[in-house]
Structures are given as C-alpha cells and as structure tokens.
Amino acid sequence: MAEEQKPKERKPLDSSRSYILRSLVEELPLSAEGQATDIHITCVELWEDNLYVGTSAAEILHFVSIPPDPADNSSAPTYIFASRLQPQFSQSPSRNQVLPGVEQILLLPRVNKACVLCNGTLTFYSLPELSPAFGNTRVSNCSWVGGVDLNPSNLTKENEEIVMICIKSRIRLVGIGETPRRIRNIEFPSCLVSARRSGFACVADAHSYALLDVENQQKILLFPISSQEETLAIGEVQDLSERAAPTMTRSSSTAHLGPAERIGDKKSHNRSTSLGALVTGGGRQQESSQSRSQERLRADIPEITTRAPSPSQDIHFQESVSASGSPGKRPSTPEKALPAPPEDKPQQKSLPPLPAQLISNLKPNITSPTPTEFLLTTGTAPTDPGVGIFVNLDGDVVRGTLEFERYPVDVVVDGHGTEVDFLSENAEADNKGYVLASMKRSRATGDQSVIEIQRWDADVGESKEWLEIPTLSSSEEKGNSDDKFNFGLRAVHTSVPVPFPEIGKKLRATRLRLPDTQAWDPDLAIRRASGRNYDISDNSATERPMLKESISFSNEKPERNIEHWESVRNKEEEEFGRRLGGRASRITVWSGSSIWWVVRNPLAIRLDDAIDGFFKSSTYEGSHIDLKRSKIIQIVNSIRGQEARTETEFLSLGYIRQKTSLILFADVVIRKSPLSGSDADRRITEGLLIEGGLDPRVVLTMIPFLCEEIVEGPRGIWIHAGLIWIIERYWSLISLRIKAEQLSHDLKTTEILGVVKRYLISWRQRKGFGSIADEVEVFQTVDAAVLHILLHQHRQSSSTPPISSSMRAELYSVVDNSIDCFDRAVTLLEQYRRLYVLSRLYQSRKMAREVLQTWARIIEGETDEGGELADGENEVRKYLVRLKDATLVNEYGTWLARRNPALGVQVFTDDNSRIKLEPSRVVHLLQDQAPDAVKVYLEHLVFGKKNVQYANHLISYYLDSVLTVLKSSEDARAILAQSYRSYRALGPPKPTYRQFIVENAIPSSWWHDRLRLLELLGGSHGADFSYDVSSILSRIEPFEQDLVPESIILDGRQGRHERALHLLTQGLGDYHTAINYCLLGGASIFHPISGLLSPDSIPSQEEQAALFKYLLSEFLQIEDVNDRLERTSELLERFGSWFDVRKVLDLIPDSWSVELVSGFLVSAFRRVIQERNEAMITKALSGAENLQIASIFVEKCRDLGPNVETVQ
C-alpha cells in the first residue's frame, strides 16, 4: 500500500528570523526492509507534483503530491509513495570503502529527462516516472553532472538541454534531447562541481577553482579551495583544446594578483580582513609551471575501483559535424572570450608544499547569485571559518567577501538575481539577496547542525542568523554516531507554495468583545441607560436608528440574526485567511529521514513574533510592564516607507503598524513613571497611531472614561485576530490599576488626552473615504470621543481662565463640521453646560428653533460655563434677521421685544430682514405680544420712515405715558414746575426752553416721551401733518399749568396767537422761541429745524407784522424792568422793519428816553430816508424814460413823414 507523507505541524525554533523551516515530508521509508539506521538522504529534487529523494542505499524514492483537503486549515499537499528506483552503477566498494549512494538527481523538464549520478555512474531516465532512457546508456567514472545554463534566455534549442558531464579525465559538453549529442570535450579532469552562465562555467576539482570559456576552450585558474594548498598560478590562462598551445599568462594586472590583493582594491562592502591568509596560504609564491599543475591534477583523480565496462555498456554520443566537416568541434559563438594571453613571464619558485597530513579536503561550493558573478568558498579546515568570494566572468574578484563561522557544507543563494519564483498572487518576495550555508556549529552541548543566513547584496555589518536543522531521532542517532554529515541543503527545480496557516490566523478579522467597563466605572451603566442605548434587541432604542437599519433582518429575534451573520462572517474570514497563507520556496534541507522547506519567513510572522518576544520578555511589576519601547520602535522603523506589492504584504504591514502602535500607546497609558524624553516618545506614539490606521474604537478601550463613547453597533468591532490577546492583556492591566485607584486620574491628564485628541482629529479627516469599514459607527465614536475630550479639557482649564482661543477654535471646529454623533453630542454639551456650543451644533444642522431656544435659555439666566454669548439679545436679533421662517421671526421677535423693545423692534424694521411684514400687522402683533414695544415701533415708523399715518397713534401713546405719570406722581409735576422756574431764572443769553429741557433731561421714559410729543405737536413733520387738536386739548386741560409748551403749540394751532405769545413770554420766559413763533406763525416750534422750510408754511409779511405787534405788547408787560427794556429794545432793533414807527411810538411809555429806542428810531429814519431817496430816484428814472420814449416817437414820425388824408 502506498504510504502517505503529510507534513506535520512543527513550531519553528525562532520564527522571528528571515527564514523558517516548514515540513515537506517526514519519516520517509528509506529502507525497503524496514527501519534501517544506516541509511540517510543524500539528495532531493522536485518537479511539479513529483518528489525524488536519493538515499545512501543507492535508491531513489519517488513521491507524488495530491492536492490538500479544502477543509484542512494547513492547506499543505500530501505526498504519497509511488515507486522505489535502484539506478545502475558500475562501481563495487572495496573492503574499507562506503559508496555514497545516489549523489545527484538532475532534472531536465524541457526535454522530459533526468540524469542520476549514483556511485560514480551516470544514468538517464524519462520524467516523471523515471523509466530508463537512451537504451540504458551509462557513463562510468563520472564525478558530477550539471552545468545547465542558468541564463534561460540563452538556450540554443527548445528540444535540447546542454549539460556538463564530468568524467575522470575531462568534461564533456553534451546535448540531451531525444538522443544524447556530444558537443565537445573540455580538458579538465576530476571536476567535482560546476555552474554555467552562457559560454562561461566556473568549475572546481578537489583543490582549486577555475573559470572556463567553454566556447573558446580556455581556462583561468582562480584560487585553491583550501588556503593550506600550494599556491597555484592564479590568473593563468590555459588552452584546453586538443591542439593546445604553450601555456600563456594573462596580461591583466589583476590576473597576477592573489584574491586578497584584488579584493583589497575594491571599495564595496568588504566583510573579511584575512582573505590573503585564507587563500594564499601564508604568502606562498605562485607557480606558473604547467607541468607541475598537470602532475597535481593527475594526482587528484579519485581512486575508485571500477569494473571495465563492455563496449555495449559504454555511452556512444553522436558527434556533431561542423560546416567544414570536422567532427567534435562547433563554430565559435559570438560569446565573450577571455582576454588575449600575454607573453610568458619568468617562472617563480614556490615554497615547499605543506605536509600532506596537514591539508584538509574541503568540499568546493559554487553558486551564481547574478548572471555575471559566481560565489565560491574557501577556507582552511572544516572546523575553521570559511570565506565566500565573488568572481565575475573575467575571473576578477568583485564585491566584498562573506565570512562563514565554519566552512560550509552546502551553499545556496536566494533572492536578488536568482531564479526564485514567487507566487504572483500572494508573494511577499523582496529583492534582498541571501546566502544560506549548512554547517556544523560548535556549542557547549556539542556540534549543532545549522544553516547560517546572511545578506550578500548589502553591507549589513556582522548581522547573521542561524537556523537550526532539526536533530535526528534517537534511533537514527544510534546508527549515525560517526562524524558524518547526514544533512544537506539544496535548491530544487520547482518552487512550491508553502502553507503558512498562522498568517491567516493573525491577519483574519475577528470580533473584539468589549470589556466589562462597569467594573472600571460603576456609573457608566447608569449614564448609558439614561443617555444612549445600543442594544439591538431593545426596540425602544431611538438613538442611531441607522445602526439597526444597516442590517437587513428578518422577523426573527435580532440576537439570532446577529449570531447567524457572525457565524457566516467567521467562515468567510477563515477562508480568507487560508488564501493569505501561501509563500513559495525551492530550497530544501534534509536530515535523517525528513525533509523541510527553507522558506522566507513572511513579514507578518517574522515581525509579529519579534514584537511578541519583546513584549513577553519585558519585566512585569504587578499591573505594570517595563516594555522595551526602543525595540518596538526599531521594528516599525524597519518597515517605514516600505510599499506593499501584494495583498498579504499590504495586510501584514498594516497589522504590524497597528500592533506596534497599540502596544506603545497602551504602555503610555499604564506606565507608572513618565517616559524618558517623553515629548519625543509621545510624538512617535502619536505618529504611529495615525499611521497604523487601527480602529479608533480599539484605542478608546484603553481610556476608561471614554469607553462610553464607543459605538459598537450590531455587527461589532472586527480587527486582526493577532491583536486580540495583546488587547485583552492590557485590559486586565488597566482593570488592576483602576481597582488599585492608580489610573483613573492619570488617564485624564493633558498629555495622554492630547495624544488621543490629535489621533482622533486625524481620523475625522478621513470622513468620506470608502475604504473604512463600519464608517458610521467609527465616526460616531470618533466625534463623540473628540467632543468629550475637548469638553473635559475646557473644564480643567476653566480653573485658570480665560480659555485659550485655540481651544475654543478646536471645539467650534468639531461641532461646526458635520458631527455624526448628534444625539450624544447634545447629551455631552448639556452635561458639561456648554449651551452656546450646543447652539452652534444646532446651527450646523440648521435647527433654527433649537438655536433660538438655547440662546433664550442663556439670556434668561441658565448657566453656560463657556460664557461665549456675551451680547445674547443682539445675537438673537441678527439671527432673526437672517431667518426665512416667519413663524420663528414672529415668535422670537416678540420675545425679544418684550425683553428689549428697542432690539426687538429692529427685527421687524431692519431693511436686510428676509421676512417683510406690513406695519399694521407688526403693530397688531406687538400689541398682543409685546405692548411695550409698540411705541418704539411707531417711533421708527414716524420718525425713522416719516410715515405720518401712525403719528396720531404715537401722540396718543406719548400722551398716555406723560399724563399717566402726571396723574400718579406729584414728583413729576414738581419736576416740570421746577424746570419752568429754573428756566425763567436764567439770565441772557439763554437757550430756548426746548434746548434747556433736552440738555437737562432726566432718565425717565415719560420725559423722553414728552420731548417726542413736543416734536410731533410742534409740526416736525410739516404742514401736511394734522392731528385732533381739540381732543388733545381736552386731555391736557387738567394739566395746563404743567404742560405749558403743549398748550402754547395747541393755541397756535387754533389761531390763538395772543394767548400763545403770552404763555411764551409771561409763562416760560422763552423770548427766542416767541420771536420764532412770530416768524413761523407758530407752525414749527419746540422741535429741531433742519433744512429749508416750505414757503407755504411761512406766514406773509402782514401776518408776521401782526404777530410782532402782539409780541411787542407782551414784552412791554414784562415785570422785570431791565428785561423789559432789553427785550423791547432788541426786538425793535432786530425786527424794526415789521413795525410802524408811529404805532411803536404810541405804545412806548413817555417815560422812556429816546436813547432806549435810538436804535429802532435810527433804523426807522434810515429806512424812511432810504425809501424817500429810492422814490426820488425812481421818479427821475421814470422822467428820463419818458423823454427817451418821446424822442423815439419823434424820430419815428419824422421817418414816416406826413400822412395826408382827404376828408370828404
């Protein structure tokens, strides 16, 4: 029955390294007769689904892979045993000799052939079943087969592969196709290993390395494998053709230098300082003698006892024929030839060779990391350090050297420049080049089989890694107790995807179960119950209805629907995780009866295990972890700027950034002592949080008093599964510190909240990004948390007012710009008593009624801790002017009018107001809702808009106001009486009575109303304005002695000028106003006069003269003699033209001297003389005009002549 070989789960020794071992097959049936302890694996090859394993028992085990079970999380293929092949060989072991078994398996898939080297005999087979090919053709005394061109672009034929077969005396270049074809022989005996790039091959025998030009049949000796060897003629060029010319030495300057000298000139990363000692063997001289070299080469032929094969058994190649017909030689290709040989140099004598027993046989290693370079190894002994040297196609040493802790058994290059094929769909391959070398490493417990890993394409110092090869089982160790290399390292033909199920387990999304925050904050449950409710099973929950609508549920219970949805999501994530777990490799390592893949450690596993190592190795002190923050930061810096090229790498980079940022932030939260260089460290932590893109709800779980802001939603919070354990670990530490009362105050410090605030604000800038999962719940949480932090910081800073403008700007920016957690924001602002900020929130949602309601609460005295609404009533007025809602304008306009009539009326009178109401409607509205504002509105109409239609209404309001006060207040009447007495007591010059009462106004509304009343009654709105004089007189009649100016105006309106002038002169003593009364006819007095009066409103000269006559009579009755004389003299002197001199003289008492009225008399006489002179001049001018007209008449008559008329 075929045995199945399925990889077993094996935990790597250290998964934080660059490479990791993954099982390929284990416990292979190396022996057909049971468990044999003396048989081990010698070589491994793999092509597509076929695995070929060569053993020391000269057998090849053929395994075939079958696809993995889809239900198997490992997704690893299973290998079943197909056949056991025993290749033919011609060699029989001697008494003390152990044959190596199967030495090589060379696969040639292009031609479906395989070459197997077993115990010195090369045989050929067909793929994949390994059936014999070419009629059981064999090649005896073969030491190596290979040399397949590593440059695929240079393949000559599609149906032929060219290989190098190394036999006892030469190398044969053979084309393998339908039949084998010999191309040429190369005279290089006992070749043990080769590598070819196009027409150049690097080969080695048991002692040294050489570079061959296979087209031009030339060889350059490079350097010995062991530095204890006698020094060769390094750089010597030899002709390898059958008609070889004398040996020539290269003229290149570097050809005469030893490797140490040539490397010393290179300025690339030189890793070794002892290359000369390792290669030249202590400075021995070169020996260029060809004969001595040939003797050494002949001595290197392996001593293998062989049976003489019969002619039929030996291989017969079809020789190719050139164009000239000569067999065995092909035309030279235009490949790069070796430099022309220079003239012979004088021979140099070499030092005597070291004793043979001191020279160690080292296995040559040749690899080709790039199309133009070969990597060779050299050393002194297997237990001593080894050196890797890079040689180009000219034979010159390039780059720096590599140092190996011990001389390597096998060397494989991986990465940059090699044919390493990675899976295109999930490859994380980078261009880093690595060298993997297998060796025995000494340890205190004994030798250890390891793979030494180092970079070859970059100078990374002494950075090396060692990957331990799993040890043999106890039974295998018993049979291999001798010092034998029973492990190997090889790059197989086909790269195979190696499953990494742990990648999927780390990167897949898993629901995060939030902690029991009631244990952290006992009041949290109460606040949530009263403020927010996110339980999807509670149909009464009204907040965030979109959360329930975002999932289409059936009529079943919501809990059951969520459980079903979560189950489906988990299955999808598991399947997604399986797809992320593939990483291809073609490097294998074997030991005992098991084979492993040596595969690049995926980024997620390598860095994640490194982080976990630093975390777990940190010191624990109760609820505190002494984290190695610098190590974590170094890991982040190692991937900074790295661009993801695949889906797995993208998720891995995000996962590592999220995990490191979470650990660093949580460490800041629970840290007892402040960080050293805390500012820089906090900035780093903050930057990593922003860069990592971790769900902010996870970060907020580390801040207990912000946990209540987390909106989980019905679907929950889903994050990378690899983050769960680290989050839960920190939750437990936070819980311990809260119970010890060591954390609650620390978490509200400005430093920590500042980091969280800036992190959340950066998240707010991502609104609208379609790549954010659960964006509704995420941004509701972010907005609520930011607002909560800002309000908390403002309250803390309120103890040292004032709050900085930057803090206010941050808060305003949050509430003004599309805050998602509206209901929660309202609750928080009410809780912190920030009513003005709440009004801004309402404004951002265009909730005008709520804005006005909030401002009304502030204006009416409710506490607003911010105190931002300094001039609230004016803000209400401005806001109402901009509104288009007539209902709100009427409601809050009248509310404002009740509180402040002047401002309230401006809502209805502002020309920029968007709501225009008819004055009559406004008057009725104010009369019903704000009676005190009616008068103000009427004043605006009458005095502001000059709308006389409502003047009578306003007069009525003024009269009501003044009369009501006079009726109820004796003090008011006394004030008026005192004002009259005070005014009369003023000496000249004195202002008018109106100016006097304006300048000495008292801060009472009735006084202001009286001034306005006098203005209206005095005719401030022109002659067209009329009012009911009799009605007003009837109302003020009881207060005639108190309202003297009003009586004067009304008497003038009724034509009772004598009474009016009497009150002005005898009652008030306002002589100036009396004169104006005569000039204006009593039409416009007791109000300011601006502009020109209408001519129609001014009385005629006769009417004015009559009024002045009445005024003169009143002046002559003034009790005070001095005032009487002064007022009368001034009146006559200023307005004498309005008086008749005779009548004036009749009125003036005889007792007055002429001097008192001299001015009047002089002006009168001057006026009389002026009138007489004007009359005389007029008369003279008229006489002259009469003469002129008569003269003109005479002239006209003369011109016309006599006119004779006949009278019958």
mmCIF file of N, CA, C and O in Angstrom, residues 828-895:
data_model
loop_
_atom_site.group_PDB
_atom_site.id
_atom_site.type_symbol
_atom_site.label_atom_id
_atom_site.label_comp_id
_atom_site.label_asym_id
_atom_site.label_seq_id
_atom_site.Cartn_x
_atom_site.Cartn_y
_atom_site.Cartn_z
ATOM 1 N N LEU A 828 -23.700 65.381 25.828
ATOM 2 C CA LEU A 828 -22.438 65.822 26.414
ATOM 3 C C LEU A 828 -22.437 67.324 26.665
ATOM 4 O O LEU A 828 -21.994 67.791 27.725
ATOM 5 N N LEU A 829 -22.931 68.094 25.720
ATOM 6 C CA LEU A 829 -22.929 69.546 25.889
ATOM 7 C C LEU A 829 -23.879 69.967 26.995
ATOM 8 O O LEU A 829 -23.591 70.923 27.740
ATOM 9 N N GLU A 830 -24.987 69.293 27.134
ATOM 10 C CA GLU A 830 -25.886 69.579 28.249
ATOM 11 C C GLU A 830 -25.230 69.180 29.569
ATOM 12 O O GLU A 830 -25.325 69.904 30.578
ATOM 13 N N GLN A 831 -24.527 68.043 29.545
ATOM 14 C CA GLN A 831 -23.874 67.569 30.761
ATOM 15 C C GLN A 831 -22.787 68.526 31.219
ATOM 16 O O GLN A 831 -22.633 68.772 32.411
ATOM 17 N N TYR A 832 -22.033 69.065 30.293
ATOM 18 C CA TYR A 832 -20.958 69.995 30.633
ATOM 19 C C TYR A 832 -21.435 71.449 30.646
ATOM 20 O O TYR A 832 -20.624 72.347 30.800
ATOM 21 N N ARG A 833 -22.728 71.674 30.432
ATOM 22 C CA ARG A 833 -23.334 73.008 30.494
ATOM 23 C C ARG A 833 -22.679 73.980 29.514
ATOM 24 O O ARG A 833 -22.357 75.115 29.857
ATOM 25 N N ARG A 834 -22.482 73.513 28.302
ATOM 26 C CA ARG A 834 -21.923 74.369 27.260
ATOM 27 C C ARG A 834 -23.041 74.681 26.263
ATOM 28 O O ARG A 834 -23.110 74.139 25.162
ATOM 29 N N LEU A 835 -23.932 75.590 26.717
ATOM 30 C CA LEU A 835 -25.130 75.863 25.929
ATOM 31 C C LEU A 835 -24.813 76.601 24.634
ATOM 32 O O LEU A 835 -25.449 76.345 23.604
ATOM 33 N N TYR A 836 -23.868 77.508 24.670
ATOM 34 C CA TYR A 836 -23.565 78.238 23.438
ATOM 35 C C TYR A 836 -22.999 77.286 22.384
ATOM 36 O O TYR A 836 -23.348 77.372 21.197
ATOM 37 N N VAL A 837 -22.113 76.384 22.799
ATOM 38 C CA VAL A 837 -21.574 75.389 21.861
ATOM 39 C C VAL A 837 -22.708 74.500 21.340
ATOM 40 O O VAL A 837 -22.727 74.111 20.172
ATOM 41 N N LEU A 838 -23.657 74.204 22.222
ATOM 42 C CA LEU A 838 -24.824 73.435 21.791
ATOM 43 C C LEU A 838 -25.598 74.184 20.710
ATOM 44 O O LEU A 838 -26.072 73.584 19.736
ATOM 45 N N SER A 839 -25.713 75.488 20.860
ATOM 46 C CA SER A 839 -26.409 76.267 19.837
ATOM 47 C C SER A 839 -25.659 76.236 18.509
ATOM 48 O O SER A 839 -26.270 76.211 17.437
ATOM 49 N N ARG A 840 -24.331 76.206 18.568
ATOM 50 C CA ARG A 840 -23.543 76.090 17.332
ATOM 51 C C ARG A 840 -23.780 74.725 16.674
ATOM 52 O O ARG A 840 -23.804 74.613 15.443
ATOM 53 N N LEU A 841 -23.917 73.710 17.502
ATOM 54 C CA LEU A 841 -24.227 72.384 16.964
ATOM 55 C C LEU A 841 -25.567 72.414 16.240
ATOM 56 O O LEU A 841 -25.701 71.856 15.138
ATOM 57 N N TYR A 842 -26.557 73.063 16.859
ATOM 58 C CA TYR A 842 -27.857 73.183 16.202
ATOM 59 C C TYR A 842 -27.749 73.998 14.904
ATOM 60 O O TYR A 842 -28.406 73.689 13.908
ATOM 61 N N GLN A 843 -26.922 75.019 14.923
ATOM 62 C CA GLN A 843 -26.755 75.808 13.710
ATOM 63 C C GLN A 843 -26.163 74.978 12.583
ATOM 64 O O GLN A 843 -26.536 75.152 11.415
ATOM 65 N N SER A 844 -25.225 74.074 12.920
ATOM 66 C CA SER A 844 -24.627 73.233 11.879
ATOM 67 C C SER A 844 -25.659 72.319 11.243
ATOM 68 O O SER A 844 -25.490 71.886 10.096
ATOM 69 N N ARG A 845 -26.720 72.011 11.975
ATOM 70 C CA ARG A 845 -27.810 71.183 11.432
ATOM 71 C C ARG A 845 -28.985 72.031 10.941
ATOM 72 O O ARG A 845 -30.031 71.477 10.597
ATOM 73 N N LYS A 846 -28.828 73.350 10.949
ATOM 74 C CA LYS A 846 -29.884 74.274 10.514
ATOM 75 C C LYS A 846 -31.166 74.086 11.319
ATOM 76 O O LYS A 846 -32.278 74.141 10.793
ATOM 77 N N MET A 847 -30.996 73.868 12.602
ATOM 78 C CA MET A 847 -32.139 73.705 13.509
ATOM 79 C C MET A 847 -32.364 75.050 14.203
ATOM 80 O O MET A 847 -31.933 75.275 15.347
ATOM 81 N N ALA A 848 -33.030 75.955 13.473
ATOM 82 C CA ALA A 848 -33.152 77.333 13.932
ATOM 83 C C ALA A 848 -33.923 77.430 15.237
ATOM 84 O O ALA A 848 -33.562 78.214 16.133
ATOM 85 N N ARG A 849 -34.998 76.693 15.390
ATOM 86 C CA ARG A 849 -35.787 76.783 16.613
ATOM 87 C C ARG A 849 -34.955 76.390 17.824
ATOM 88 O O ARG A 849 -35.003 77.055 18.867
ATOM 89 N N GLU A 850 -34.180 75.292 17.697
ATOM 90 C CA GLU A 850 -33.364 74.852 18.819
ATOM 91 C C GLU A 850 -32.262 75.858 19.132
ATOM 92 O O GLU A 850 -31.895 76.049 20.293
ATOM 93 N N VAL A 851 -31.745 76.507 18.090
ATOM 94 C CA VAL A 851 -30.732 77.544 18.323
ATOM 95 C C VAL A 851 -31.328 78.668 19.169
ATOM 96 O O VAL A 851 -30.738 79.112 20.164
ATOM 97 N N LEU A 852 -32.496 79.143 18.768
ATOM 98 C CA LEU A 852 -33.124 80.250 19.489
ATOM 99 C C LEU A 852 -33.541 79.833 20.890
ATOM 100 O O LEU A 852 -33.432 80.620 21.849
ATOM 101 N N GLN A 853 -33.997 78.591 21.019
ATOM 102 C CA GLN A 853 -34.355 78.115 22.360
ATOM 103 C C GLN A 853 -33.144 78.082 23.281
ATOM 104 O O GLN A 853 -33.232 78.477 24.454
ATOM 105 N N THR A 854 -32.025 77.642 22.749
ATOM 106 C CA THR A 854 -30.810 77.570 23.573
ATOM 107 C C THR A 854 -30.339 78.955 23.944
ATOM 108 O O THR A 854 -29.949 79.211 25.093
ATOM 109 N N TRP A 855 -30.339 79.890 22.990
ATOM 110 C CA TRP A 855 -29.936 81.252 23.320
ATOM 111 C C TRP A 855 -30.892 81.877 24.339
ATOM 112 O O TRP A 855 -30.454 82.625 25.223
ATOM 113 N N ALA A 856 -32.171 81.571 24.199
ATOM 114 C CA ALA A 856 -33.134 82.114 25.162
ATOM 115 C C ALA A 856 -32.836 81.588 26.567
ATOM 116 O O ALA A 856 -32.964 82.332 27.553
ATOM 117 N N ARG A 857 -32.427 80.314 26.656
ATOM 118 C CA ARG A 857 -32.081 79.757 27.975
ATOM 119 C C ARG A 857 -30.900 80.495 28.578
ATOM 120 O O ARG A 857 -30.866 80.789 29.774
ATOM 121 N N ILE A 858 -29.896 80.803 27.738
ATOM 122 C CA ILE A 858 -28.726 81.526 28.243
ATOM 123 C C ILE A 858 -29.114 82.930 28.673
ATOM 124 O O ILE A 858 -28.733 83.397 29.755
ATOM 125 N N ILE A 859 -29.893 83.631 27.829
ATOM 126 C CA ILE A 859 -30.265 85.021 28.125
ATOM 127 C C ILE A 859 -31.132 85.096 29.362
ATOM 128 O O ILE A 859 -31.037 86.051 30.155
ATOM 129 N N GLU A 860 -31.959 84.083 29.563
ATOM 130 C CA GLU A 860 -32.845 84.105 30.716
ATOM 131 C C GLU A 860 -32.167 83.639 31.997
ATOM 132 O O GLU A 860 -32.818 83.504 33.026
ATOM 133 N N GLY A 861 -30.859 83.355 31.917
ATOM 134 C CA GLY A 861 -30.106 83.136 33.142
ATOM 135 C C GLY A 861 -29.633 81.730 33.397
ATOM 136 O O GLY A 861 -28.985 81.485 34.423
ATOM 137 N N GLU A 862 -29.873 80.771 32.492
ATOM 138 C CA GLU A 862 -29.388 79.409 32.715
ATOM 139 C C GLU A 862 -27.866 79.379 32.554
ATOM 140 O O GLU A 862 -27.293 80.087 31.732
ATOM 141 N N THR A 863 -27.210 78.529 33.332
ATOM 142 C CA THR A 863 -25.748 78.508 33.384
ATOM 143 C C THR A 863 -25.155 78.039 32.062
ATOM 144 O O THR A 863 -25.530 77.001 31.520
ATOM 145 N N ASP A 864 -24.207 78.822 31.565
ATOM 146 C CA ASP A 864 -23.407 78.452 30.403
ATOM 147 C C ASP A 864 -21.953 78.618 30.804
ATOM 148 O O ASP A 864 -21.440 79.736 30.895
ATOM 149 N N GLU A 865 -21.276 77.476 31.044
ATOM 150 C CA GLU A 865 -19.926 77.542 31.604
ATOM 151 C C GLU A 865 -18.932 78.208 30.660
ATOM 152 O O GLU A 865 -17.927 78.737 31.097
ATOM 153 N N GLY A 866 -19.191 78.181 29.380
ATOM 154 C CA GLY A 866 -18.261 78.822 28.454
ATOM 155 C C GLY A 866 -18.361 80.332 28.463
ATOM 156 O O GLY A 866 -17.358 81.018 28.295
ATOM 157 N N GLY A 867 -19.558 80.850 28.667
ATOM 158 C CA GLY A 867 -19.754 82.288 28.689
ATOM 159 C C GLY A 867 -19.453 82.961 27.365
ATOM 160 O O GLY A 867 -19.064 84.135 27.335
ATOM 161 N N GLU A 868 -19.638 82.252 26.236
ATOM 162 C CA GLU A 868 -19.301 82.834 24.940
ATOM 163 C C GLU A 868 -20.356 83.795 24.417
ATOM 164 O O GLU A 868 -20.032 84.668 23.612
ATOM 165 N N LEU A 869 -21.610 83.667 24.871
ATOM 166 C CA LEU A 869 -22.677 84.521 24.337
ATOM 167 C C LEU A 869 -22.716 85.820 25.139
ATOM 168 O O LEU A 869 -23.520 85.994 26.042
ATOM 169 N N ALA A 870 -21.818 86.744 24.774
ATOM 170 C CA ALA A 870 -21.690 87.987 25.546
ATOM 171 C C ALA A 870 -22.885 88.908 25.329
ATOM 172 O O ALA A 870 -23.480 89.398 26.282
ATOM 173 N N ASP A 871 -23.248 89.171 24.106
ATOM 174 C CA ASP A 871 -24.365 90.062 23.782
ATOM 175 C C ASP A 871 -25.464 89.212 23.159
ATOM 176 O O ASP A 871 -25.717 89.246 21.953
ATOM 177 N N GLY A 872 -26.125 88.448 24.008
ATOM 178 C CA GLY A 872 -27.071 87.457 23.517
ATOM 179 C C GLY A 872 -28.246 88.039 22.794
ATOM 180 O O GLY A 872 -28.664 87.525 21.740
ATOM 181 N N GLU A 873 -28.830 89.108 23.326
ATOM 182 C CA GLU A 873 -30.021 89.674 22.706
ATOM 183 C C GLU A 873 -29.711 90.198 21.313
ATOM 184 O O GLU A 873 -30.500 90.029 20.380
ATOM 185 N N ASN A 874 -28.552 90.815 21.157
ATOM 186 C CA ASN A 874 -28.183 91.309 19.836
ATOM 187 C C ASN A 874 -27.918 90.155 18.872
ATOM 188 O O ASN A 874 -28.221 90.247 17.675
ATOM 189 N N GLU A 875 -27.350 89.040 19.393
ATOM 190 C CA GLU A 875 -27.141 87.864 18.541
ATOM 191 C C GLU A 875 -28.482 87.287 18.075
ATOM 192 O O GLU A 875 -28.610 86.843 16.932
ATOM 193 N N VAL A 876 -29.453 87.301 18.983
ATOM 194 C CA VAL A 876 -30.781 86.831 18.598
ATOM 195 C C VAL A 876 -31.349 87.713 17.494
ATOM 196 O O VAL A 876 -31.925 87.221 16.507
ATOM 197 N N ARG A 877 -31.195 89.019 17.636
ATOM 198 C CA ARG A 877 -31.699 89.945 16.610
ATOM 199 C C ARG A 877 -31.035 89.667 15.250
ATOM 200 O O ARG A 877 -31.717 89.563 14.227
ATOM 201 N N LYS A 878 -29.707 89.518 15.246
ATOM 202 C CA LYS A 878 -29.001 89.258 13.988
ATOM 203 C C LYS A 878 -29.459 87.946 13.359
ATOM 204 O O LYS A 878 -29.601 87.852 12.140
ATOM 205 N N TYR A 879 -29.649 86.954 14.206
ATOM 206 C CA TYR A 879 -30.047 85.638 13.689
ATOM 207 C C TYR A 879 -31.452 85.684 13.096
ATOM 208 O O TYR A 879 -31.718 85.094 12.042
ATOM 209 N N LEU A 880 -32.361 86.409 13.781
ATOM 210 C CA LEU A 880 -33.728 86.518 13.286
ATOM 211 C C LEU A 880 -33.793 87.262 11.964
ATOM 212 O O LEU A 880 -34.620 86.958 11.107
ATOM 213 N N VAL A 881 -32.917 88.235 11.788
ATOM 214 C CA VAL A 881 -32.909 88.992 10.540
ATOM 215 C C VAL A 881 -32.559 88.081 9.364
ATOM 216 O O VAL A 881 -33.046 88.268 8.241
ATOM 217 N N ARG A 882 -31.720 87.040 9.623
ATOM 218 C CA ARG A 882 -31.279 86.146 8.542
ATOM 219 C C ARG A 882 -32.247 84.990 8.294
ATOM 220 O O ARG A 882 -32.093 84.258 7.310
ATOM 221 N N LEU A 883 -33.216 84.807 9.175
ATOM 222 C CA LEU A 883 -34.121 83.668 9.038
ATOM 223 C C LEU A 883 -35.185 83.928 7.972
ATOM 224 O O LEU A 883 -35.582 85.056 7.713
ATOM 225 N N LYS A 884 -35.642 82.806 7.400
ATOM 226 C CA LYS A 884 -36.731 82.864 6.441
ATOM 227 C C LYS A 884 -38.027 82.296 7.008
ATOM 228 O O LYS A 884 -39.039 82.266 6.304
ATOM 229 N N ASP A 885 -37.981 81.826 8.228
ATOM 230 C CA ASP A 885 -39.155 81.222 8.867
ATOM 231 C C ASP A 885 -39.947 82.325 9.557
ATOM 232 O O ASP A 885 -39.542 82.841 10.612
ATOM 233 N N ALA A 886 -41.080 82.699 8.978
ATOM 234 C CA ALA A 886 -41.871 83.803 9.531
ATOM 235 C C ALA A 886 -42.394 83.476 10.922
ATOM 236 O O ALA A 886 -42.494 84.364 11.787
ATOM 237 N N THR A 887 -42.708 82.205 11.141
ATOM 238 C CA THR A 887 -43.234 81.824 12.460
ATOM 239 C C THR A 887 -42.198 82.075 13.551
ATOM 240 O O THR A 887 -42.517 82.637 14.615
ATOM 241 N N LEU A 888 -40.951 81.650 13.283
ATOM 242 C CA LEU A 888 -39.895 81.865 14.272
ATOM 243 C C LEU A 888 -39.588 83.347 14.434
ATOM 244 O O LEU A 888 -39.327 83.813 15.549
ATOM 245 N N VAL A 889 -39.614 84.071 13.356
ATOM 246 C CA VAL A 889 -39.345 85.509 13.444
ATOM 247 C C VAL A 889 -40.400 86.192 14.296
ATOM 248 O O VAL A 889 -40.082 87.026 15.161
ATOM 249 N N ASN A 890 -41.658 85.856 14.090
ATOM 250 C CA ASN A 890 -42.714 86.462 14.887
ATOM 251 C C ASN A 890 -42.610 86.052 16.348
ATOM 252 O O ASN A 890 -42.745 86.875 17.264
ATOM 253 N N GLU A 891 -42.346 84.746 16.571
ATOM 254 C CA GLU A 891 -42.321 84.241 17.943
ATOM 255 C C GLU A 891 -41.175 84.838 18.740
ATOM 256 O O GLU A 891 -41.377 85.351 19.855
ATOM 257 N N TYR A 892 -39.964 84.748 18.189
ATOM 258 C CA TYR A 892 -38.801 85.206 18.964
ATOM 259 C C TYR A 892 -38.543 86.699 18.766
ATOM 260 O O TYR A 892 -37.839 87.303 19.572
ATOM 261 N N GLY A 893 -39.125 87.310 17.711
ATOM 262 C CA GLY A 893 -39.052 88.767 17.604
ATOM 263 C C GLY A 893 -39.861 89.435 18.702
ATOM 264 O O GLY A 893 -39.411 90.404 19.333
ATOM 265 N N THR A 894 -41.052 88.914 18.940
ATOM 266 C CA THR A 894 -41.868 89.470 20.019
ATOM 267 C C THR A 894 -41.288 89.133 21.394
ATOM 268 O O THR A 894 -41.383 89.939 22.329
ATOM 269 N N TRP A 895 -40.635 87.895 21.476
ATOM 270 C CA TRP A 895 -39.961 87.566 22.755
ATOM 271 C C TRP A 895 -38.850 88.555 23.039
ATOM 272 O O TRP A 895 -38.682 89.035 24.178
#
